[in-house]
Coordinates of C-alpha atoms in Angstrom, one line a residue:
M1 CA 88.0 36.7 -53.9
E2 CA 85.8 35.9 -56.9
Q3 CA 82.2 35.0 -56.1
L4 CA 81.4 31.4 -56.9
K5 CA 78.6 31.0 -59.4
H6 CA 77.2 28.1 -61.5
E7 CA 79.2 29.0 -64.6
C8 CA 79.0 26.9 -67.8
G9 CA 77.5 23.4 -68.2
V10 CA 78.8 20.2 -69.6
A11 CA 77.2 17.0 -70.9
M12 CA 78.8 13.8 -72.1
I13 CA 77.5 10.6 -73.5
R14 CA 79.2 7.3 -74.3
L15 CA 77.1 4.7 -76.0
L16 CA 78.3 1.2 -75.0
K17 CA 76.4 -0.7 -77.7
P18 CA 76.4 -0.6 -81.5
L19 CA 74.1 1.9 -83.1
D20 CA 71.7 -0.8 -84.4
Y21 CA 71.1 -1.8 -80.8
Y22 CA 69.5 1.6 -80.1
Q23 CA 67.7 1.5 -83.5
N24 CA 66.1 -1.8 -82.6
K25 CA 65.3 -1.0 -78.9
Y26 CA 64.4 2.7 -79.1
G27 CA 63.4 3.1 -82.7
T28 CA 66.3 5.3 -83.8
W29 CA 70.1 5.3 -83.9
M30 CA 69.9 8.9 -82.8
Y31 CA 69.3 7.9 -79.2
G32 CA 72.5 9.4 -78.0
L33 CA 72.1 12.6 -80.1
N34 CA 68.6 13.1 -78.8
K35 CA 69.6 12.5 -75.2
L36 CA 72.5 15.0 -75.6
Y37 CA 70.0 17.7 -76.8
L38 CA 67.8 17.1 -73.7
M39 CA 70.7 17.2 -71.3
M40 CA 71.9 20.5 -72.8
E41 CA 68.4 22.0 -72.9
K42 CA 67.8 21.2 -69.3
Q43 CA 71.1 23.0 -68.3
H44 CA 70.3 26.0 -70.4
N45 CA 70.5 28.2 -67.3
R46 CA 74.2 27.5 -67.1
G47 CA 75.1 29.4 -70.2
Q48 CA 73.3 31.5 -72.7
E49 CA 76.3 33.1 -74.4
G50 CA 76.9 30.2 -76.7
S51 CA 76.8 26.4 -77.0
G52 CA 78.6 23.7 -78.8
M53 CA 78.5 20.0 -79.3
A54 CA 80.7 17.3 -80.8
C55 CA 80.6 13.7 -81.9
V56 CA 83.2 11.0 -82.5
K57 CA 82.6 7.8 -84.5
L58 CA 84.5 4.6 -83.5
D59 CA 86.5 2.5 -85.9
T60 CA 85.9 4.5 -89.1
L61 CA 87.8 3.5 -92.3
P62 CA 90.6 5.8 -93.5
G63 CA 89.4 8.5 -95.8
N64 CA 86.2 9.1 -93.7
E65 CA 85.6 11.9 -91.2
Y66 CA 85.1 10.6 -87.7
M67 CA 85.1 13.9 -85.6
F68 CA 82.2 16.4 -86.0
R69 CA 81.5 19.7 -84.3
E70 CA 78.9 22.4 -84.3
K71 CA 79.0 25.7 -82.4
A72 CA 76.8 28.8 -82.2
E73 CA 76.5 32.0 -80.2
G74 CA 73.5 33.5 -78.3
A75 CA 70.7 32.4 -76.2
N76 CA 69.2 30.2 -79.0
A77 CA 72.5 28.4 -79.6
I78 CA 71.3 25.0 -78.6
T79 CA 68.4 25.1 -81.0
E80 CA 70.7 26.4 -83.8
I81 CA 73.4 23.8 -83.5
F82 CA 71.0 20.9 -83.4
A83 CA 68.9 22.4 -86.3
S84 CA 72.2 22.6 -88.3
V85 CA 72.9 18.9 -87.5
H86 CA 69.4 17.8 -88.6
K87 CA 69.6 20.0 -91.7
G88 CA 72.5 17.8 -92.8
F89 CA 70.4 14.8 -92.5
R90 CA 68.2 16.0 -95.5
D91 CA 71.0 14.9 -97.8
F92 CA 70.0 11.3 -97.0
S93 CA 66.9 9.3 -98.0
P94 CA 64.4 8.0 -95.4
A95 CA 65.7 4.5 -96.0
Q96 CA 69.3 5.5 -95.4
M97 CA 68.3 7.4 -92.2
D98 CA 66.6 4.3 -90.9
D99 CA 69.7 2.1 -91.6
A100 CA 71.9 2.2 -88.5
D101 CA 74.8 0.6 -90.4
F102 CA 74.7 3.1 -93.2
A103 CA 74.4 5.9 -90.7
K104 CA 77.5 4.7 -88.9
R105 CA 79.5 4.7 -92.1
K106 CA 78.2 7.8 -93.9
I107 CA 76.1 10.1 -91.8
P108 CA 77.7 12.9 -89.8
F109 CA 77.1 12.9 -86.1
A110 CA 76.1 9.3 -86.1
G111 CA 78.6 8.1 -83.5
E112 CA 79.1 6.6 -80.1
L113 CA 80.7 9.5 -78.2
Y114 CA 79.0 12.9 -77.7
M115 CA 80.0 16.1 -75.9
G116 CA 78.0 19.2 -75.2
H117 CA 78.8 22.5 -73.7
L118 CA 77.0 25.7 -72.6
R119 CA 79.1 28.8 -72.2
Y120 CA 79.1 31.4 -69.6
S121 CA 82.3 33.4 -70.0
T122 CA 84.5 34.2 -67.0
T123 CA 87.3 36.0 -68.7
G124 CA 85.5 38.8 -70.5
R125 CA 86.2 37.3 -73.9
S126 CA 83.4 36.4 -76.2
G127 CA 82.9 35.3 -79.8
L128 CA 82.6 32.0 -81.6
N129 CA 86.3 31.4 -81.2
Y130 CA 85.8 31.0 -77.5
V131 CA 82.8 28.6 -77.7
H132 CA 83.6 25.1 -76.7
P133 CA 84.3 22.3 -77.6
F134 CA 87.9 23.0 -78.7
L135 CA 89.6 20.6 -81.1
R136 CA 93.3 19.7 -81.4
R137 CA 93.8 18.0 -84.7
N138 CA 96.3 15.3 -85.8
N139 CA 96.5 12.7 -88.5
W140 CA 96.7 9.9 -85.9
R141 CA 93.4 9.2 -84.3
S142 CA 94.8 8.7 -80.9
R143 CA 96.4 12.2 -80.9
N144 CA 93.2 14.1 -81.7
L145 CA 91.5 15.7 -78.7
L146 CA 88.2 17.5 -78.2
M147 CA 87.9 19.4 -75.0
C148 CA 85.2 21.4 -73.1
G149 CA 84.8 22.4 -69.5
N150 CA 83.4 24.4 -66.7
F151 CA 86.4 26.1 -65.2
N152 CA 88.2 29.3 -64.2
M153 CA 91.9 28.7 -64.0
T154 CA 93.8 31.1 -61.7
N155 CA 97.3 30.4 -62.9
V156 CA 97.0 31.0 -66.6
D157 CA 100.4 32.8 -66.7
D158 CA 102.1 29.7 -65.3
I159 CA 100.4 27.4 -67.7
F160 CA 101.3 29.7 -70.6
S161 CA 104.9 29.8 -69.6
S162 CA 105.2 26.0 -69.2
I163 CA 103.7 25.5 -72.7
V164 CA 106.1 28.0 -74.3
A165 CA 109.0 26.4 -72.4
S166 CA 108.2 23.1 -74.0
G167 CA 108.7 24.6 -77.4
Q168 CA 105.1 25.2 -78.4
H169 CA 103.7 28.5 -79.8
P170 CA 100.1 29.0 -78.6
R171 CA 97.9 31.1 -81.0
F172 CA 95.6 32.3 -78.2
Y173 CA 96.1 33.4 -74.7
S174 CA 93.1 31.9 -72.9
D175 CA 92.7 29.2 -70.3
T176 CA 90.7 27.0 -72.6
V177 CA 93.3 26.9 -75.4
L178 CA 96.1 26.5 -72.9
L179 CA 94.4 23.6 -71.2
L180 CA 93.8 22.0 -74.5
E181 CA 97.5 22.3 -75.4
Q182 CA 98.6 21.1 -72.0
L183 CA 96.4 18.0 -72.2
G184 CA 97.3 17.5 -75.9
Y185 CA 101.0 17.6 -75.0
A186 CA 100.5 15.0 -72.3
L187 CA 98.5 12.9 -74.8
D188 CA 101.4 13.1 -77.3
H189 CA 103.8 11.9 -74.6
E190 CA 101.6 8.9 -73.9
N191 CA 101.5 8.1 -77.6
H192 CA 105.3 8.3 -77.9
R193 CA 105.7 6.2 -74.8
I194 CA 103.7 3.3 -76.3
Y195 CA 105.2 3.8 -79.7
R196 CA 108.7 3.3 -78.3
E197 CA 107.6 0.1 -76.5
L198 CA 106.0 -1.4 -79.6
R199 CA 107.9 -0.1 -82.6
D200 CA 110.4 -3.0 -82.8
N201 CA 107.6 -5.6 -83.0
M202 CA 105.0 -4.0 -85.3
S203 CA 104.5 -1.1 -87.7
G204 CA 101.9 0.7 -89.8
P205 CA 98.2 0.3 -89.1
E206 CA 98.8 -2.6 -86.7
L207 CA 101.0 -0.3 -84.6
S208 CA 98.5 2.5 -84.7
R209 CA 95.7 0.2 -83.5
A210 CA 97.9 -1.2 -80.7
I211 CA 98.7 2.4 -79.5
E212 CA 95.0 3.3 -79.5
N213 CA 94.2 0.3 -77.4
A214 CA 97.0 0.9 -75.0
I215 CA 96.5 4.6 -74.3
D216 CA 96.4 5.2 -70.5
I217 CA 94.1 8.3 -70.0
P218 CA 94.6 8.4 -66.2
R219 CA 98.3 8.7 -66.8
V220 CA 97.8 11.5 -69.3
L221 CA 95.6 13.4 -66.8
R222 CA 98.0 12.9 -63.9
E223 CA 100.7 14.5 -66.1
A224 CA 98.6 17.5 -67.1
A225 CA 96.2 18.1 -64.3
P226 CA 98.5 19.1 -61.4
K227 CA 99.8 22.1 -63.5
G228 CA 96.4 23.8 -63.3
D229 CA 95.0 25.8 -60.3
G230 CA 91.4 26.6 -60.1
G231 CA 87.9 25.2 -60.0
Y232 CA 87.1 22.9 -62.9
V233 CA 85.4 20.1 -64.6
I234 CA 87.4 19.3 -67.7
C235 CA 85.9 16.9 -70.3
G236 CA 87.7 15.3 -73.2
V237 CA 87.3 12.9 -76.1
T238 CA 90.1 11.5 -78.2
G239 CA 89.8 10.6 -81.8
S240 CA 90.4 7.0 -81.1
G241 CA 87.4 6.8 -78.6
D242 CA 88.6 7.4 -75.1
I243 CA 86.3 9.8 -73.1
F244 CA 87.0 11.4 -69.7
A245 CA 85.9 14.1 -67.3
M246 CA 88.1 15.2 -64.4
R247 CA 87.2 17.4 -61.4
D248 CA 89.2 19.8 -59.3
A249 CA 90.5 18.6 -55.9
N250 CA 88.3 20.8 -53.9
G251 CA 85.1 20.0 -55.8
I252 CA 84.4 23.6 -56.6
R253 CA 82.8 22.8 -60.0
P254 CA 80.0 20.1 -59.9
A255 CA 79.9 16.8 -61.9
F256 CA 77.6 13.8 -61.7
Y257 CA 77.5 10.6 -63.7
Y258 CA 75.4 7.5 -64.4
A259 CA 76.4 4.2 -66.0
D260 CA 74.6 1.0 -67.0
D261 CA 75.2 -1.6 -69.7
E262 CA 73.9 0.7 -72.5
I263 CA 75.3 4.1 -71.7
V264 CA 77.6 6.3 -69.6
V265 CA 76.7 9.9 -69.1
L266 CA 78.0 12.9 -67.2
A267 CA 76.4 16.3 -66.5
S268 CA 76.9 19.4 -64.4
E269 CA 73.6 18.7 -62.6
R270 CA 72.2 15.5 -61.0
P271 CA 68.5 16.2 -61.8
V272 CA 69.4 16.5 -65.5
I273 CA 70.5 12.9 -65.6
Q274 CA 67.6 11.7 -63.4
T275 CA 65.0 13.2 -65.7
V276 CA 66.5 12.6 -69.1
F277 CA 67.3 8.9 -68.3
N278 CA 64.4 8.3 -65.9
V279 CA 66.6 7.0 -63.1
K280 CA 66.5 7.4 -59.4
R281 CA 68.6 9.9 -57.5
V282 CA 70.6 7.2 -55.8
Q283 CA 71.6 5.8 -59.2
V284 CA 73.4 9.1 -60.1
R285 CA 76.8 9.4 -58.5
E286 CA 78.8 12.5 -57.8
L287 CA 82.3 12.5 -59.3
D288 CA 84.6 12.8 -56.3
P289 CA 86.9 15.8 -56.1
G290 CA 90.3 15.1 -57.6
C291 CA 89.1 12.2 -59.6
A292 CA 88.4 11.4 -63.3
L293 CA 85.6 9.4 -64.9
V294 CA 87.2 7.5 -67.8
V295 CA 85.7 5.3 -70.4
N296 CA 88.3 3.8 -72.7
R297 CA 87.7 2.9 -76.3
A298 CA 86.7 -0.6 -75.4
G299 CA 83.9 0.7 -73.2
N300 CA 85.5 -0.1 -69.8
V301 CA 84.5 2.4 -67.1
T302 CA 86.8 3.5 -64.3
V303 CA 87.0 6.3 -61.7
D304 CA 90.6 7.1 -61.0
R305 CA 92.2 9.5 -58.5
I306 CA 94.1 12.1 -60.5
L307 CA 95.0 14.7 -57.8
P308 CA 95.9 14.3 -54.1
E309 CA 92.9 14.8 -51.8
G310 CA 92.5 18.3 -50.4
R311 CA 95.1 19.9 -52.7
N312 CA 95.3 23.6 -51.9
M313 CA 93.8 25.4 -54.8
R314 CA 94.1 29.2 -55.2
C315 CA 90.4 29.9 -55.9

């Protein structure tokens, strides 16, 4: 039996207010970005092989990028990825950098949803290709998916076989890629389900927006999660603005979250949230085993049971 260790770290942030709210209250629209850096740095012990972060902007106009990602290898990866992000800010004037509305429209990594990951490999594979977050692209926002996690799946062969049986052709044989495709396949199913319900009454951009608003992330997770055995905290962000984190039924991998009227955050360690957001221990809740924390694109927060309690995991 494999020894249990604190492998990998995750951090997620969902801003619940417009960027100008944080500009006015905290002096910068980079409030979420800065907090993500602190959350990752305070979990540096969880992974020094590589780090990655991603950002999603809500409600961008067509023709504008809305998903951004940076990854780096090595013990200094956190510093490198955030330095790269800030280097990109040099292309904008001080006045533009102080304008939250301009930042929202034009500046990369100026968004409402953030994801961070610290990597400690469990499979023997290394390299930038295996650094999270992973991204599944599509030309419809609601079918894009960013994923990262702290996990070690014990039934990779079964997952691979089920994906191939569905007609897909995975490019890599790794638990991360296979989980991404498994979740992405379920997300596609959910998009198709809503499309079939609405296609006779609307079309075009109106139909796309209606699908984005109707996506049922707990349904997606219930379809995908039972196919995986192992200890895990799996985090995801869709291109249309849904964000989630789900935990294995036995609670092998840790996850804690905090929510108020400004922000929802999740991390692998409770003290990280306490110190970064200056909140009391009792305000930070543990995500129950077998459950998922979900914040939909409208900002509604729910905790949903995804797996039966006490499901027998082969770990």
